[in-house]
Amino acid sequence: QVQLVESGGGLVQPGGSLRLSCAASGIMFSMYTMNWYRQAPGNQRELVATITTGGNTYYADSVKGRFTISRDNHKNTVYLQMNSLKPEDTAVYYCNAVFHSLAYWGQGTQVTVSP
C-alpha cells in the first residue's frame, strides 16, 4: 500500500519559515521524481517544486529563491523548506511521487501565512 504523508504545515507570520516533510512508504522512493504542489481556495493546483532522482531541482517563479526542495533517500522523505513566506503562499500543500505512468498523492497539509 502506497502512502505519502505530509507534515509540517501550520500558521506562520509573513516573513516566517516552515519546513514541510513528506514521508513515503510502499514505493521504491529513490526511483521517483518528487514534487510539491499547492492549491489555494478557488485556484487550480499548481506545481511549486520538483526534485528528480538525480537531485536536479525546479521551482515555480513565484517561490524561486525562497523555497528549497530536498530529498533523503535513506529516510524515504522529501522536504520543502519555505522561507520569507508571504500571504499568497497560503494553500494546501501536496506531495506527489511520479515514476513513468505511476503517480501518487499525499493528503495535503495546510499552510497559512497571516499576521
Coordinates of N, CA, C and O in Angstrom, one line a residue:
Q1 N 0.8 -1.2 0.0 CA 0.0 0.0 0.0 C 0.9 1.2 0.0 O 1.8 1.4 0.8
V2 N 0.6 2.1 -1.0 CA 1.4 3.3 -1.1 C 0.9 4.4 -0.2 O -0.3 4.6 -0.2
Q3 N 1.8 5.0 0.6 CA 1.3 6.2 1.4 C 2.3 7.3 1.3 O 3.6 7.1 1.3
L4 N 1.8 8.5 1.1 CA 2.6 9.7 1.2 C 2.0 10.5 2.3 O 0.8 10.9 2.2
V5 N 2.7 10.8 3.3 CA 2.2 11.5 4.5 C 3.0 12.8 4.7 O 4.2 12.8 5.0
E6 N 2.2 13.9 4.5 CA 2.8 15.2 4.7 C 2.7 15.7 6.1 O 1.8 15.3 6.8
S7 N 3.6 16.5 6.5 CA 3.6 17.1 7.9 C 4.4 18.4 7.8 O 5.1 18.7 6.9
G8 N 4.2 19.2 8.9 CA 4.9 20.5 9.0 C 4.2 21.7 8.7 O 4.7 22.8 8.8
G9 N 3.0 21.6 8.2 CA 2.2 22.8 7.9 C 1.8 23.5 9.2 O 1.9 23.0 10.3
G10 N 1.2 24.7 9.0 CA 0.7 25.4 10.2 C 0.5 26.9 9.8 O 0.5 27.3 8.7
L11 N 0.3 27.7 10.9 CA 0.1 29.1 10.8 C 1.4 29.8 11.1 O 2.1 29.5 12.1
V12 N 1.8 30.7 10.2 CA 3.1 31.5 10.4 C 2.9 32.9 9.9 O 2.0 33.2 9.0
Q13 N 3.6 33.8 10.5 CA 3.5 35.2 10.1 C 4.3 35.5 8.8 O 5.2 34.7 8.5
P14 N 3.9 36.5 8.1 CA 4.7 36.9 6.9 C 6.1 37.1 7.3 O 6.5 37.7 8.3
G15 N 7.0 36.6 6.4 CA 8.4 36.6 6.6 C 9.0 35.4 7.4 O 10.2 35.3 7.5
G16 N 8.1 34.6 7.9 CA 8.5 33.4 8.6 C 8.9 32.2 7.8 O 8.9 32.3 6.5
S17 N 9.2 31.1 8.4 CA 9.6 29.9 7.7 C 8.8 28.7 8.2 O 8.4 28.7 9.4
L18 N 8.7 27.7 7.3 CA 8.2 26.4 7.7 C 9.0 25.4 6.9 O 9.4 25.7 5.8
R19 N 9.0 24.2 7.4 CA 9.6 23.1 6.7 C 8.6 22.0 6.6 O 8.2 21.4 7.6
L20 N 8.2 21.7 5.4 CA 7.3 20.6 5.1 C 8.1 19.3 4.9 O 9.2 19.3 4.3
S21 N 7.5 18.2 5.4 CA 8.1 16.9 5.1 C 7.0 16.0 4.5 O 5.8 16.1 4.7
C22 N 7.5 15.0 3.7 CA 6.6 14.0 3.1 C 7.3 12.7 3.2 O 8.3 12.5 2.5
A23 N 6.8 11.8 4.0 CA 7.3 10.5 4.2 C 6.6 9.5 3.3 O 5.3 9.4 3.4
A24 N 7.3 8.8 2.5 CA 6.8 7.8 1.6 C 7.0 6.4 2.0 O 8.0 6.1 2.6
S25 N 6.0 5.6 1.8 CA 6.1 4.1 2.0 C 5.4 3.4 0.9 O 4.5 3.9 0.3
G26 N 5.8 2.2 0.7 CA 5.2 1.3 -0.3 C 5.7 1.6 -1.7 O 5.1 1.0 -2.7
I27 N 6.7 2.4 -1.9 CA 7.3 2.6 -3.2 C 8.8 2.6 -3.1 O 9.4 2.7 -2.0
M28 N 9.5 2.4 -4.3 CA 10.9 2.5 -4.3 C 11.3 3.9 -4.5 O 11.4 4.5 -5.6
F29 N 11.3 4.6 -3.3 CA 11.4 6.1 -3.3 C 12.5 6.6 -4.2 O 12.2 7.6 -4.8
S30 N 13.6 6.0 -4.2 CA 14.8 6.6 -4.9 C 14.5 6.7 -6.4 O 15.2 7.4 -7.1
M31 N 13.5 5.9 -6.9 CA 13.3 5.8 -8.3 C 12.2 6.9 -8.8 O 12.0 7.0 -10.0
Y32 N 11.7 7.6 -7.8 CA 10.6 8.5 -8.1 C 11.0 9.9 -8.1 O 11.8 10.4 -7.3
T33 N 10.5 10.7 -9.1 CA 10.6 12.1 -9.1 C 9.6 12.6 -8.1 O 8.4 12.1 -8.1
M34 N 10.0 13.5 -7.2 CA 9.1 14.0 -6.2 C 8.8 15.5 -6.4 O 9.6 16.3 -6.8
N35 N 7.5 15.8 -6.2 CA 7.0 17.1 -6.5 C 6.3 17.7 -5.2 O 5.6 16.9 -4.5
W36 N 6.3 18.9 -5.1 CA 5.4 19.6 -4.2 C 4.4 20.5 -5.0 O 4.9 21.3 -5.8
Y37 N 3.1 20.4 -4.8 CA 2.1 21.2 -5.4 C 1.4 22.0 -4.3 O 1.5 21.6 -3.1
R38 N 0.7 23.0 -4.7 CA -0.2 23.7 -3.7 C -1.5 24.1 -4.4 O -1.5 24.3 -5.6
Q39 N -2.5 24.2 -3.6 CA -3.8 24.7 -4.1 C -4.4 25.6 -3.1 O -4.7 25.2 -1.9
A40 N -4.6 26.8 -3.5 CA -5.3 27.8 -2.7 C -6.8 27.8 -3.0 O -7.2 27.4 -4.1
P41 N -7.7 28.2 -2.1 CA -9.1 28.2 -2.4 C -9.5 29.0 -3.7 O -9.0 30.1 -3.9
G42 N -10.2 28.3 -4.5 CA -10.6 28.9 -5.8 C -9.6 28.9 -6.9 O -9.9 29.3 -8.0
N43 N -8.5 28.3 -6.6 CA -7.4 28.2 -7.6 C -7.1 26.8 -8.0 O -7.5 25.8 -7.3
Q44 N -6.5 26.6 -9.2 CA -6.1 25.3 -9.6 C -4.8 24.9 -8.8 O -4.1 25.7 -8.3
R45 N -4.6 23.6 -8.7 CA -3.4 23.1 -8.1 C -2.2 23.5 -9.0 O -2.3 23.3 -10.2
E46 N -1.2 24.0 -8.4 CA 0.0 24.4 -9.1 C 1.3 23.7 -8.6 O 1.4 23.5 -7.4
L47 N 2.2 23.5 -9.6 CA 3.4 22.9 -9.2 C 4.3 23.9 -8.6 O 4.5 25.0 -9.1
V48 N 4.9 23.6 -7.4 CA 5.7 24.5 -6.7 C 7.2 24.2 -6.9 O 8.0 25.1 -7.1
A49 N 7.5 22.9 -6.7 CA 8.9 22.5 -6.8 C 9.0 21.0 -7.1 O 8.1 20.2 -6.8
T50 N 10.1 20.7 -7.8 CA 10.4 19.3 -8.2 C 11.8 18.9 -7.9 O 12.7 19.8 -8.0
I51 N 12.0 17.7 -7.5 CA 13.4 17.1 -7.4 C 13.4 15.8 -8.1 O 12.6 14.9 -7.8
T52 N 14.3 15.6 -9.0 CA 14.4 14.4 -9.8 C 15.2 13.3 -9.0 O 15.8 13.6 -7.9
T53 N 15.3 12.1 -9.6 CA 16.0 11.1 -8.9 C 17.5 11.4 -8.8 O 18.2 11.0 -7.9
G54 N 18.0 12.2 -9.8 CA 19.4 12.6 -9.8 C 19.7 13.9 -8.9 O 20.8 14.3 -8.9
G55 N 18.6 14.4 -8.3 CA 18.8 15.6 -7.5 C 18.6 16.9 -8.2 O 18.9 18.0 -7.6
N56 N 18.3 16.9 -9.4 CA 18.0 18.1 -10.1 C 16.7 18.8 -9.6 O 15.8 18.0 -9.3
T57 N 16.7 20.1 -9.5 CA 15.5 20.8 -8.9 C 14.9 21.8 -9.9 O 15.6 22.3 -10.8
Y58 N 13.6 22.0 -9.7 CA 12.9 23.0 -10.5 C 12.0 23.8 -9.5 O 11.5 23.2 -8.6
Y59 N 11.9 25.1 -9.7 CA 11.0 25.9 -8.9 C 10.1 26.8 -9.7 O 10.5 27.3 -10.7
A60 N 8.9 26.9 -9.2 CA 8.0 27.9 -9.8 C 8.6 29.3 -9.6 O 9.3 29.5 -8.6
D61 N 8.4 30.2 -10.5 CA 9.0 31.5 -10.4 C 8.5 32.2 -9.1 O 9.3 33.0 -8.5
S62 N 7.3 31.9 -8.7 CA 6.8 32.6 -7.5 C 7.5 32.3 -6.2 O 7.4 33.0 -5.2
V63 N 8.2 31.1 -6.2 CA 8.9 30.7 -5.0 C 10.4 30.6 -5.1 O 11.1 30.4 -4.1
K64 N 10.9 30.9 -6.3 CA 12.3 30.8 -6.6 C 13.1 31.7 -5.7 O 12.7 32.9 -5.5
G65 N 14.1 31.2 -5.0 CA 14.9 32.0 -4.1 C 14.4 32.0 -2.7 O 15.1 32.4 -1.8
R66 N 13.2 31.5 -2.5 CA 12.6 31.4 -1.1 C 12.4 30.0 -0.6 O 12.5 29.7 0.6
F67 N 12.1 29.1 -1.5 CA 11.8 27.7 -1.2 C 13.0 26.8 -1.7 O 13.6 27.1 -2.7
T68 N 13.2 25.7 -0.9 CA 14.2 24.8 -1.3 C 13.6 23.4 -1.1 O 13.2 23.0 0.0
I69 N 13.7 22.6 -2.2 CA 13.3 21.2 -2.1 C 14.5 20.3 -2.0 O 15.5 20.6 -2.6
S70 N 14.3 19.3 -1.2 CA 15.4 18.3 -1.0 C 14.8 16.9 -0.7 O 13.7 16.8 -0.4
R71 N 15.7 15.9 -0.8 CA 15.2 14.6 -0.5 C 16.3 13.8 0.2 O 17.5 14.0 0.1
D72 N 15.8 12.8 1.0 CA 16.7 11.9 1.7 C 16.2 10.5 1.4 O 15.2 10.0 1.9
N73 N 16.9 9.9 0.5 CA 16.5 8.5 0.0 C 16.6 7.5 1.1 O 16.0 6.4 1.0
H74 N 17.5 7.7 2.1 CA 17.6 6.7 3.2 C 16.3 6.8 4.1 O 16.0 5.8 4.7
K75 N 15.7 8.0 4.2 CA 14.6 8.1 5.0 C 13.3 8.1 4.2 O 12.2 8.3 4.8
N76 N 13.4 7.9 2.9 CA 12.2 8.0 2.0 C 11.4 9.2 2.2 O 10.1 9.2 2.3
T77 N 12.0 10.3 2.3 CA 11.4 11.6 2.7 C 11.8 12.7 1.7 O 13.0 12.8 1.4
V78 N 10.9 13.5 1.4 CA 11.2 14.8 0.6 C 10.8 15.9 1.5 O 9.8 15.9 2.2
Y79 N 11.5 17.0 1.4 CA 11.3 18.2 2.2 C 11.0 19.4 1.3 O 11.5 19.5 0.2
L80 N 10.4 20.4 1.9 CA 10.2 21.7 1.3 C 10.5 22.7 2.4 O 9.7 22.9 3.3
Q81 N 11.7 23.3 2.3 CA 12.0 24.4 3.2 C 11.4 25.7 2.6 O 11.8 26.1 1.5
M82 N 10.6 26.4 3.4 CA 9.9 27.6 2.9 C 10.3 28.8 3.8 O 10.0 28.8 5.0
N83 N 11.0 29.7 3.2 CA 11.5 30.9 3.9 C 10.8 32.2 3.3 O 10.2 32.1 2.2
S84 N 10.9 33.2 4.0 CA 10.3 34.5 3.6 C 8.9 34.3 3.1 O 8.5 34.8 2.0
L85 N 8.1 33.7 3.9 CA 6.7 33.3 3.5 C 5.9 34.6 3.3 O 6.0 35.6 4.1
K86 N 5.0 34.5 2.3 CA 4.1 35.6 2.0 C 2.6 35.2 2.2 O 2.3 34.0 2.1
P87 N 1.7 36.1 2.4 CA 0.3 35.7 2.5 C -0.2 34.9 1.3 O -1.0 34.0 1.4
E88 N 0.4 35.2 0.1 CA 0.0 34.5 -1.1 C 0.5 33.1 -1.2 O 0.2 32.3 -2.1
D89 N 1.3 32.7 -0.2 CA 1.8 31.3 -0.2 C 0.7 30.4 0.6 O 0.9 29.2 0.6
T90 N -0.3 31.0 1.1 CA -1.3 30.3 1.8 C -2.0 29.3 0.9 O -2.5 29.7 -0.2
A91 N -2.0 28.0 1.3 CA -2.6 27.0 0.4 C -2.5 25.7 1.2 O -1.8 25.6 2.2
V92 N -3.1 24.7 0.6 CA -2.9 23.3 1.0 C -1.7 22.8 0.1 O -1.8 22.9 -1.1
Y93 N -0.7 22.2 0.7 CA 0.5 21.8 0.0 C 0.4 20.2 -0.1 O 0.2 19.5 1.0
Y94 N 0.6 19.7 -1.3 CA 0.5 18.3 -1.5 C 1.9 17.8 -2.0 O 2.5 18.4 -2.9
C95 N 2.2 16.6 -1.6 CA 3.3 15.8 -2.0 C 2.9 14.9 -3.1 O 1.8 14.3 -3.1
N96 N 3.7 14.8 -4.2 CA 3.4 13.9 -5.3 C 4.6 13.1 -5.7 O 5.7 13.7 -5.8
A97 N 4.4 11.8 -6.0 CA 5.5 11.0 -6.4 C 5.2 10.4 -7.8 O 4.1 10.0 -8.1
V98 N 6.2 10.5 -8.7 CA 5.9 10.1 -10.1 C 7.0 9.2 -10.6 O 8.2 9.5 -10.4
F99 N 6.6 8.1 -11.2 CA 7.6 7.2 -11.9 C 6.9 6.7 -13.1 O 5.9 5.9 -13.1
H100 N 7.3 7.1 -14.3 CA 6.7 6.8 -15.6 C 5.2 7.1 -15.5 O 4.8 8.3 -15.2
S101 N 4.3 6.2 -15.6 CA 2.9 6.4 -15.6 C 2.3 6.3 -14.2 O 1.1 6.6 -14.1
L102 N 3.1 6.0 -13.2 CA 2.6 5.9 -11.9 C 2.7 7.3 -11.2 O 3.7 7.9 -11.3
A103 N 1.6 7.6 -10.5 CA 1.6 8.9 -9.7 C 0.8 8.7 -8.5 O -0.3 8.1 -8.5
Y104 N 1.4 9.2 -7.4 CA 0.7 9.1 -6.1 C 0.7 10.4 -5.4 O 1.6 11.3 -5.6
W105 N -0.3 10.6 -4.6 CA -0.5 11.9 -3.9 C -0.7 11.7 -2.4 O -1.3 10.7 -1.9
G106 N -0.2 12.7 -1.6 CA -0.5 12.7 -0.2 C -1.8 13.4 0.0 O -2.5 13.9 -0.9
Q107 N -2.2 13.5 1.3 CA -3.5 14.1 1.7 C -3.4 15.6 1.8 O -4.5 16.2 1.8
G108 N -2.2 16.1 1.8 CA -2.1 17.6 1.9 C -1.9 18.1 3.3 O -2.3 17.5 4.3
T109 N -1.2 19.2 3.4 CA -1.0 19.9 4.7 C -1.3 21.4 4.5 O -0.8 22.0 3.5
Q110 N -2.0 22.0 5.4 CA -2.4 23.4 5.3 C -1.3 24.3 5.7 O -0.7 24.1 6.8
V111 N -1.0 25.3 4.9 CA 0.0 26.3 5.3 C -0.8 27.7 5.2 O -1.4 28.0 4.2
T112 N -0.8 28.4 6.3 CA -1.5 29.7 6.4 C -0.5 30.7 6.8 O 0.2 30.6 7.8
V113 N -0.3 31.8 6.0 CA 0.6 32.9 6.2 C -0.3 34.1 6.5 O -0.9 34.6 5.6
S114 N -0.3 34.5 7.8 CA -1.1 35.6 8.2 C -0.5 36.3 9.4 O 0.1 35.7 10.2
P115 N -0.7 37.7 9.5 CA -0.2 38.4 10.6 C -0.9 37.9 11.9 O -2.0 37.5 11.9

